[in-house]
């Protein structure tokens, strides 16, 4: 449980940046760069998640070959550097390179070992443990959103980025000490292990990941702007993100617990179907803030279950000694889905 809890804390900082990016997105779109298109600004948040997931095809293999702890510490340094450099940026392209590219790459070094630890240490309670570990991403989005909004209001965006960088360096640096493997990696001469690519199961999992991530971040990125269009305030936008992340924290743990009873794939299919059912009518027909709050509660509870269940499914069908590598390969397609989905949504 100790490595699992360490992953939960680190996930607060890995996903906190992307889950709370809606606060920065609303600020950039409406105040700092009002003459810049949403599709251009979407590159910042999009690259965070695209590279965080896509680069795990390499960082996951590196974690299996060189060790989880070393890989995680590289991520800590890169993420901290990205925050500090972003705080000095004045142009969109500079933020794309720092807050987007550099942070995304750094996050992939932290994410690759993080996603692989909990499934290694559990069998009977694998779904629950994975849900608890991944719930850190929602908990991080919860307080990241509130803290980021407060720091922007009181200290300005530059100091908000610097403080987030300092917190990331200190806390993830401590948590990385508890990144222990249960199963030692088998020695191999090549960085990538492509044996999984010969399996139809692998390609079905990657197809599912691509499809889900294509649409997943739309609510996080644009719910704040939707609130503004319905005469809400910037704080209404951040409050909606807080509600969404609070629901996600509960939903991810509950999904893991239920999946241990019903089966991971059954739970995954049910949650994805319900996500579509609740998202389209509530968001598209909203004429006030009330339906948006209902949407965020339900979307938070139901939609992110695939984040906690995908590692469980991979661990069920593939050897745990190469889990980081296989997850990295599937996450490459997740990153491509994010790139395609987020940019097209920004244009729309």
Coordinates of C-alpha atoms in Angstrom, one line a residue:
X1 CA 0.0 0.0 0.0
X2 CA 2.9 2.4 0.6
X3 CA 4.0 2.5 -3.1
X4 CA 0.3 2.8 -4.1
X5 CA -0.2 5.9 -1.8
X6 CA 3.1 7.4 -3.1
X7 CA 1.7 7.0 -6.7
X8 CA -1.6 8.7 -5.5
X9 CA 0.3 11.7 -4.3
X10 CA 2.5 12.0 -7.4
X11 CA -0.6 11.7 -9.6
X12 CA -1.9 14.9 -7.9
X13 CA 1.0 16.7 -9.5
X14 CA 1.2 14.7 -12.8
X15 CA -2.5 15.2 -13.6
X16 CA -3.1 18.3 -11.5
X17 CA -1.5 20.4 -14.2
X18 CA -3.8 19.0 -16.9
X19 CA -7.0 18.7 -14.8
X20 CA -6.6 22.3 -13.7
X21 CA -5.4 23.7 -17.0
X22 CA -9.0 25.0 -17.6
X23 CA -8.1 27.8 -15.1
X24 CA -5.1 28.9 -17.2
X25 CA -7.1 28.3 -20.4
X26 CA -9.8 30.7 -19.2
X27 CA -7.2 33.3 -18.1
X28 CA -5.2 33.0 -21.4
X29 CA -8.3 33.1 -23.6
X30 CA -10.1 36.0 -22.0
X31 CA -7.4 38.2 -20.4
X32 CA -3.8 37.6 -21.4
X33 CA -4.3 36.6 -25.1
X34 CA -7.8 37.8 -26.0
X35 CA -6.9 38.1 -29.7
X36 CA -5.5 34.6 -29.9
X37 CA -7.8 31.8 -31.1
X38 CA -8.9 29.0 -28.8
X39 CA -7.4 26.4 -31.2
X40 CA -4.0 28.0 -30.9
X41 CA -4.1 28.3 -27.1
X42 CA -5.4 24.7 -27.0
X43 CA -1.9 23.6 -28.0
X44 CA -0.6 24.3 -24.5
X45 CA -2.9 22.0 -22.6
X46 CA -3.1 19.5 -25.4
X47 CA 0.7 19.0 -25.5
X48 CA 0.7 18.4 -21.7
X49 CA -1.5 15.4 -22.0
X50 CA -0.4 14.3 -25.5
X51 CA 3.3 14.1 -24.6
X52 CA 2.6 12.8 -21.1
X53 CA 0.9 9.8 -22.6
X54 CA 2.6 9.5 -26.0
X55 CA 6.2 9.7 -24.7
X56 CA 5.6 6.8 -22.3
X57 CA 6.4 4.4 -25.1
X58 CA 10.0 5.4 -24.4
X59 CA 9.8 6.4 -20.7
X60 CA 7.9 3.2 -19.9
X61 CA 10.6 1.1 -21.5
X62 CA 13.2 3.2 -19.7
X63 CA 11.5 2.6 -16.4
X64 CA 11.5 -1.2 -17.0
X65 CA 15.2 -1.1 -18.1
X66 CA 16.7 1.4 -15.8
X67 CA 14.4 1.5 -12.8
X68 CA 11.3 3.3 -11.6
X69 CA 12.9 5.6 -9.2
X70 CA 15.5 7.1 -11.6
X71 CA 12.9 7.6 -14.3
X72 CA 10.6 9.4 -11.8
X73 CA 13.4 11.7 -10.6
X74 CA 14.1 12.8 -14.2
X75 CA 10.4 13.7 -14.5
X76 CA 10.5 15.7 -11.3
X77 CA 13.4 17.8 -12.5
X78 CA 11.8 18.4 -16.0
X79 CA 8.4 19.3 -14.6
X80 CA 9.8 21.8 -12.1
X81 CA 12.0 23.4 -14.8
X82 CA 8.9 23.7 -17.1
X83 CA 6.9 25.6 -14.5
X84 CA 9.8 28.0 -13.7
X85 CA 10.5 28.7 -17.3
X86 CA 6.8 29.2 -18.1
X87 CA 6.6 31.9 -15.4
X88 CA 8.9 34.1 -17.4
X89 CA 7.1 33.6 -20.8
X90 CA 5.3 36.5 -22.5
X91 CA 4.3 34.9 -25.8
X92 CA 2.0 32.0 -26.7
X93 CA 4.8 30.0 -28.5
X94 CA 7.0 30.2 -25.4
X95 CA 4.2 28.8 -23.2
X96 CA 3.7 26.0 -25.8
X97 CA 7.3 25.0 -25.5
X98 CA 7.5 25.3 -21.6
X99 CA 4.1 24.7 -20.0
X100 CA 3.2 22.4 -22.9
X101 CA 6.1 20.5 -24.4
X102 CA 8.6 20.4 -21.6
X103 CA 6.1 19.7 -18.8
X104 CA 4.4 17.0 -20.9
X105 CA 7.7 15.2 -21.5
X106 CA 8.6 15.6 -17.8
X107 CA 5.2 14.3 -16.8
X108 CA 5.7 11.2 -19.0
X109 CA 8.8 10.3 -16.9
X110 CA 6.8 10.4 -13.8
X111 CA 3.6 8.8 -15.3
X112 CA 5.3 5.7 -16.8
X113 CA 6.4 4.1 -13.5
X114 CA 3.4 5.5 -11.6
X115 CA 0.8 3.8 -13.8
X116 CA 2.6 0.4 -13.4
X117 CA 3.1 0.2 -9.7
X118 CA -0.3 -0.6 -8.2
X119 CA -1.2 -3.4 -10.5
X120 CA 2.1 -5.2 -9.7
X121 CA 1.4 -5.3 -5.9
X122 CA -2.2 -6.6 -5.9
X123 CA -4.3 -9.4 -7.3
X124 CA -7.6 -9.7 -5.5
X125 CA -7.8 -5.9 -4.9
X126 CA -6.1 -4.9 -8.1
X127 CA -9.0 -2.7 -9.3
X128 CA -9.4 -0.9 -5.9
X129 CA -5.7 -0.3 -5.6
X130 CA -5.4 1.1 -9.1
X131 CA -8.5 3.3 -8.4
X132 CA -7.0 4.7 -5.3
X133 CA -3.7 5.4 -7.0
X134 CA -5.3 7.1 -10.0
X135 CA -7.7 9.0 -7.7
X136 CA -4.8 11.3 -6.9
X137 CA -5.1 12.8 -10.4
X138 CA -8.6 14.0 -9.5
X139 CA -7.7 15.1 -6.0
X140 CA -4.8 17.0 -7.5
X141 CA -7.1 18.6 -10.0
X142 CA -9.4 19.5 -7.0
X143 CA -7.0 21.5 -5.0
X144 CA -4.8 22.5 -8.0
X145 CA -7.8 24.2 -9.5
X146 CA -8.7 26.1 -6.3
X147 CA -5.1 26.9 -5.5
X148 CA -4.2 28.0 -9.0
X149 CA -7.3 30.3 -9.2
X150 CA -6.4 31.8 -5.8
X151 CA -2.8 32.3 -6.7
X152 CA -3.6 34.0 -10.1
X153 CA -6.1 36.3 -8.3
X154 CA -3.7 37.3 -5.5
X155 CA -0.2 36.8 -6.8
X156 CA -0.6 36.8 -10.6
X157 CA 0.0 33.9 -13.1
X158 CA 3.8 34.1 -12.9
X159 CA 4.0 33.4 -9.2
X160 CA 1.3 30.8 -9.5
X161 CA 3.5 28.9 -11.9
X162 CA 6.6 29.3 -9.7
X163 CA 4.9 28.1 -6.6
X164 CA 3.5 25.1 -8.4
X165 CA 7.0 24.3 -9.6
X166 CA 8.4 24.4 -6.1
X167 CA 5.7 22.2 -4.7
X168 CA 6.2 19.7 -7.5
X169 CA 9.9 19.5 -6.9
X170 CA 9.6 19.0 -3.1
X171 CA 6.7 16.6 -2.9
X172 CA 7.3 14.4 -5.9
X173 CA 10.9 14.3 -4.9
X174 CA 9.9 12.7 -1.6
X175 CA 7.3 10.4 -3.0
X176 CA 9.8 9.0 -5.6
X177 CA 11.7 7.4 -2.8
X178 CA 8.8 4.9 -2.3
X179 CA 8.7 3.7 -5.9
X180 CA 9.4 0.0 -5.4
X181 CA 8.9 -2.8 -8.0
X182 CA 7.5 -6.2 -6.9
X183 CA 8.6 -8.1 -10.0
X184 CA 12.1 -7.3 -11.3
X185 CA 12.3 -6.5 -15.0
X186 CA 13.8 -9.2 -17.2
X187 CA 17.1 -8.1 -18.9
X188 CA 16.8 -7.4 -22.6
X189 CA 19.1 -5.9 -25.2
X190 CA 16.6 -3.6 -26.8
X191 CA 14.8 -0.6 -25.2
X192 CA 11.4 -1.5 -26.6
X193 CA 9.7 -4.8 -26.1
X194 CA 7.4 -5.3 -29.1
X195 CA 6.1 -8.8 -28.3
X196 CA 2.8 -7.3 -27.1
X197 CA 2.2 -5.8 -30.5
X198 CA 1.7 -9.3 -31.9
X199 CA -1.5 -9.7 -29.8
X200 CA -5.0 -8.8 -31.0
X201 CA -5.8 -7.9 -27.4
X202 CA -3.1 -5.3 -27.3
X203 CA -4.6 -3.6 -30.4
X204 CA -8.1 -3.6 -29.1
X205 CA -6.9 -1.9 -25.9
X206 CA -5.0 0.7 -27.9
X207 CA -8.1 1.4 -30.1
X208 CA -10.2 1.9 -27.0
X209 CA -7.7 4.2 -25.5
X210 CA -7.4 6.3 -28.7
X211 CA -11.2 6.6 -28.9
X212 CA -11.8 7.6 -25.3
X213 CA -9.0 10.2 -25.1
X214 CA -10.2 11.8 -28.3
X215 CA -13.1 13.3 -26.4
X216 CA -12.2 13.1 -22.7
X217 CA -10.6 16.5 -22.1
X218 CA -13.3 18.7 -23.8
X219 CA -15.3 19.3 -20.6
X220 CA -12.1 20.1 -18.6
X221 CA -10.8 22.6 -21.2
X222 CA -14.0 24.4 -22.1
X223 CA -16.5 24.2 -19.3
X224 CA -15.1 27.5 -17.9
X225 CA -15.6 29.3 -21.2
X226 CA -19.1 27.8 -21.4
X227 CA -19.8 29.3 -18.0
X228 CA -18.6 32.7 -19.2
X229 CA -20.9 32.5 -22.2
X230 CA -23.8 31.9 -19.9
X231 CA -23.0 35.1 -17.9
X232 CA -21.0 33.3 -15.2
X233 CA -17.7 34.5 -13.7
X234 CA -14.2 33.2 -13.9
X235 CA -14.7 31.8 -10.4
X236 CA -17.8 29.9 -11.7
X237 CA -15.5 28.2 -14.2
X238 CA -13.0 27.2 -11.6
X239 CA -15.8 26.0 -9.3
X240 CA -17.1 23.8 -12.0
X241 CA -13.7 22.2 -12.4
X242 CA -13.5 21.7 -8.7
X243 CA -16.8 19.9 -8.7
X244 CA -15.7 17.8 -11.7
X245 CA -12.5 16.7 -10.0
X246 CA -14.3 16.0 -6.7
X247 CA -16.6 13.6 -8.6
X248 CA -13.7 12.1 -10.4
X249 CA -11.9 11.3 -7.1
X250 CA -14.9 9.4 -5.8
X251 CA -15.7 7.8 -9.2
X252 CA -12.2 6.4 -9.8
X253 CA -12.0 4.6 -6.4
X254 CA -15.6 3.4 -6.7
X255 CA -15.0 2.1 -10.3
X256 CA -12.0 0.1 -9.1
X257 CA -13.9 -1.4 -6.2
X258 CA -16.9 -2.3 -8.4
X259 CA -14.6 -3.7 -11.2
X260 CA -13.2 -6.2 -8.7
X261 CA -16.8 -7.5 -8.4
X262 CA -18.2 -7.1 -11.9
X263 CA -15.1 -7.4 -14.0
X264 CA -13.0 -4.5 -15.4
X265 CA -14.2 -4.7 -19.0
X266 CA -17.8 -4.9 -18.0
X267 CA -17.4 -1.8 -15.8
X268 CA -15.5 0.0 -18.5
X269 CA -18.2 -0.5 -21.1
X270 CA -20.9 0.6 -18.8
X271 CA -19.1 3.8 -17.7
X272 CA -18.3 4.8 -21.3
X273 CA -21.9 4.3 -22.4
X274 CA -23.2 6.4 -19.5
X275 CA -20.7 9.1 -20.2
X276 CA -22.2 9.7 -23.7
X277 CA -25.7 9.6 -22.3
X278 CA -25.1 12.3 -19.7
X279 CA -22.7 14.6 -21.6
X280 CA -24.5 15.4 -24.8
X281 CA -28.0 16.5 -23.5
X282 CA -26.7 18.4 -20.5
X283 CA -23.9 20.4 -22.1
X284 CA -25.6 21.1 -25.5
X285 CA -28.9 22.3 -24.1
X286 CA -27.6 24.3 -21.0
X287 CA -29.1 27.7 -20.7
X288 CA -27.8 28.4 -17.2
X289 CA -25.1 27.3 -14.8
X290 CA -27.2 24.7 -13.0
X291 CA -27.1 22.0 -15.8
X292 CA -23.3 22.6 -16.0
X293 CA -22.9 21.7 -12.3
X294 CA -25.0 18.6 -12.8
X295 CA -22.9 17.7 -15.8
X296 CA -19.6 18.1 -13.9
X297 CA -20.9 16.0 -11.0
X298 CA -22.0 13.1 -13.2
X299 CA -19.2 13.4 -15.7
X300 CA -16.7 13.3 -12.8
X301 CA -18.3 10.3 -11.2
X302 CA -18.7 8.2 -14.4
X303 CA -16.2 9.3 -17.2
X304 CA -12.7 8.8 -15.8
X305 CA -13.1 5.2 -14.8
X306 CA -11.1 4.1 -17.9
X307 CA -8.0 5.8 -16.4
X308 CA -8.1 3.5 -13.4
X309 CA -9.3 0.4 -15.3
X310 CA -7.0 0.4 -18.3
X311 CA -3.8 -0.5 -16.3
X312 CA -5.8 -3.3 -14.6
X313 CA -6.9 -4.7 -18.0
X314 CA -3.3 -4.5 -19.3
X315 CA -2.0 -6.2 -16.2
X316 CA -4.6 -9.0 -16.6
X317 CA -3.4 -9.9 -20.1
X318 CA 0.3 -9.1 -20.1
X319 CA 3.3 -10.0 -17.9
X320 CA 3.8 -7.6 -15.0
X321 CA 7.6 -7.4 -15.5
X322 CA 7.0 -5.5 -18.8
X323 CA 3.9 -3.6 -17.6
X324 CA 5.4 -0.1 -17.9
X325 CA 6.5 -0.9 -21.5
X326 CA 3.2 -2.2 -22.6
X327 CA 1.3 0.7 -21.0
X328 CA 3.7 3.0 -22.7
X329 CA 2.9 1.5 -26.1
X330 CA -0.9 1.8 -25.5
X331 CA -0.5 5.3 -24.2
X332 CA 1.2 6.4 -27.5
X333 CA -2.2 6.0 -29.2
X334 CA -3.9 7.7 -26.3
X335 CA -1.7 10.7 -26.9
X336 CA -2.5 10.7 -30.6
X337 CA -6.2 10.7 -29.7
X338 CA -5.7 13.7 -27.4
X339 CA -3.9 15.6 -30.1
X340 CA -6.6 14.9 -32.7
X341 CA -9.5 15.6 -30.3
X342 CA -8.4 18.7 -28.4
X343 CA -7.2 20.6 -31.5
X344 CA -10.4 19.9 -33.4
X345 CA -12.5 20.9 -30.4
X346 CA -10.6 24.2 -30.1
X347 CA -11.3 24.9 -33.7
X348 CA -15.0 24.1 -33.3

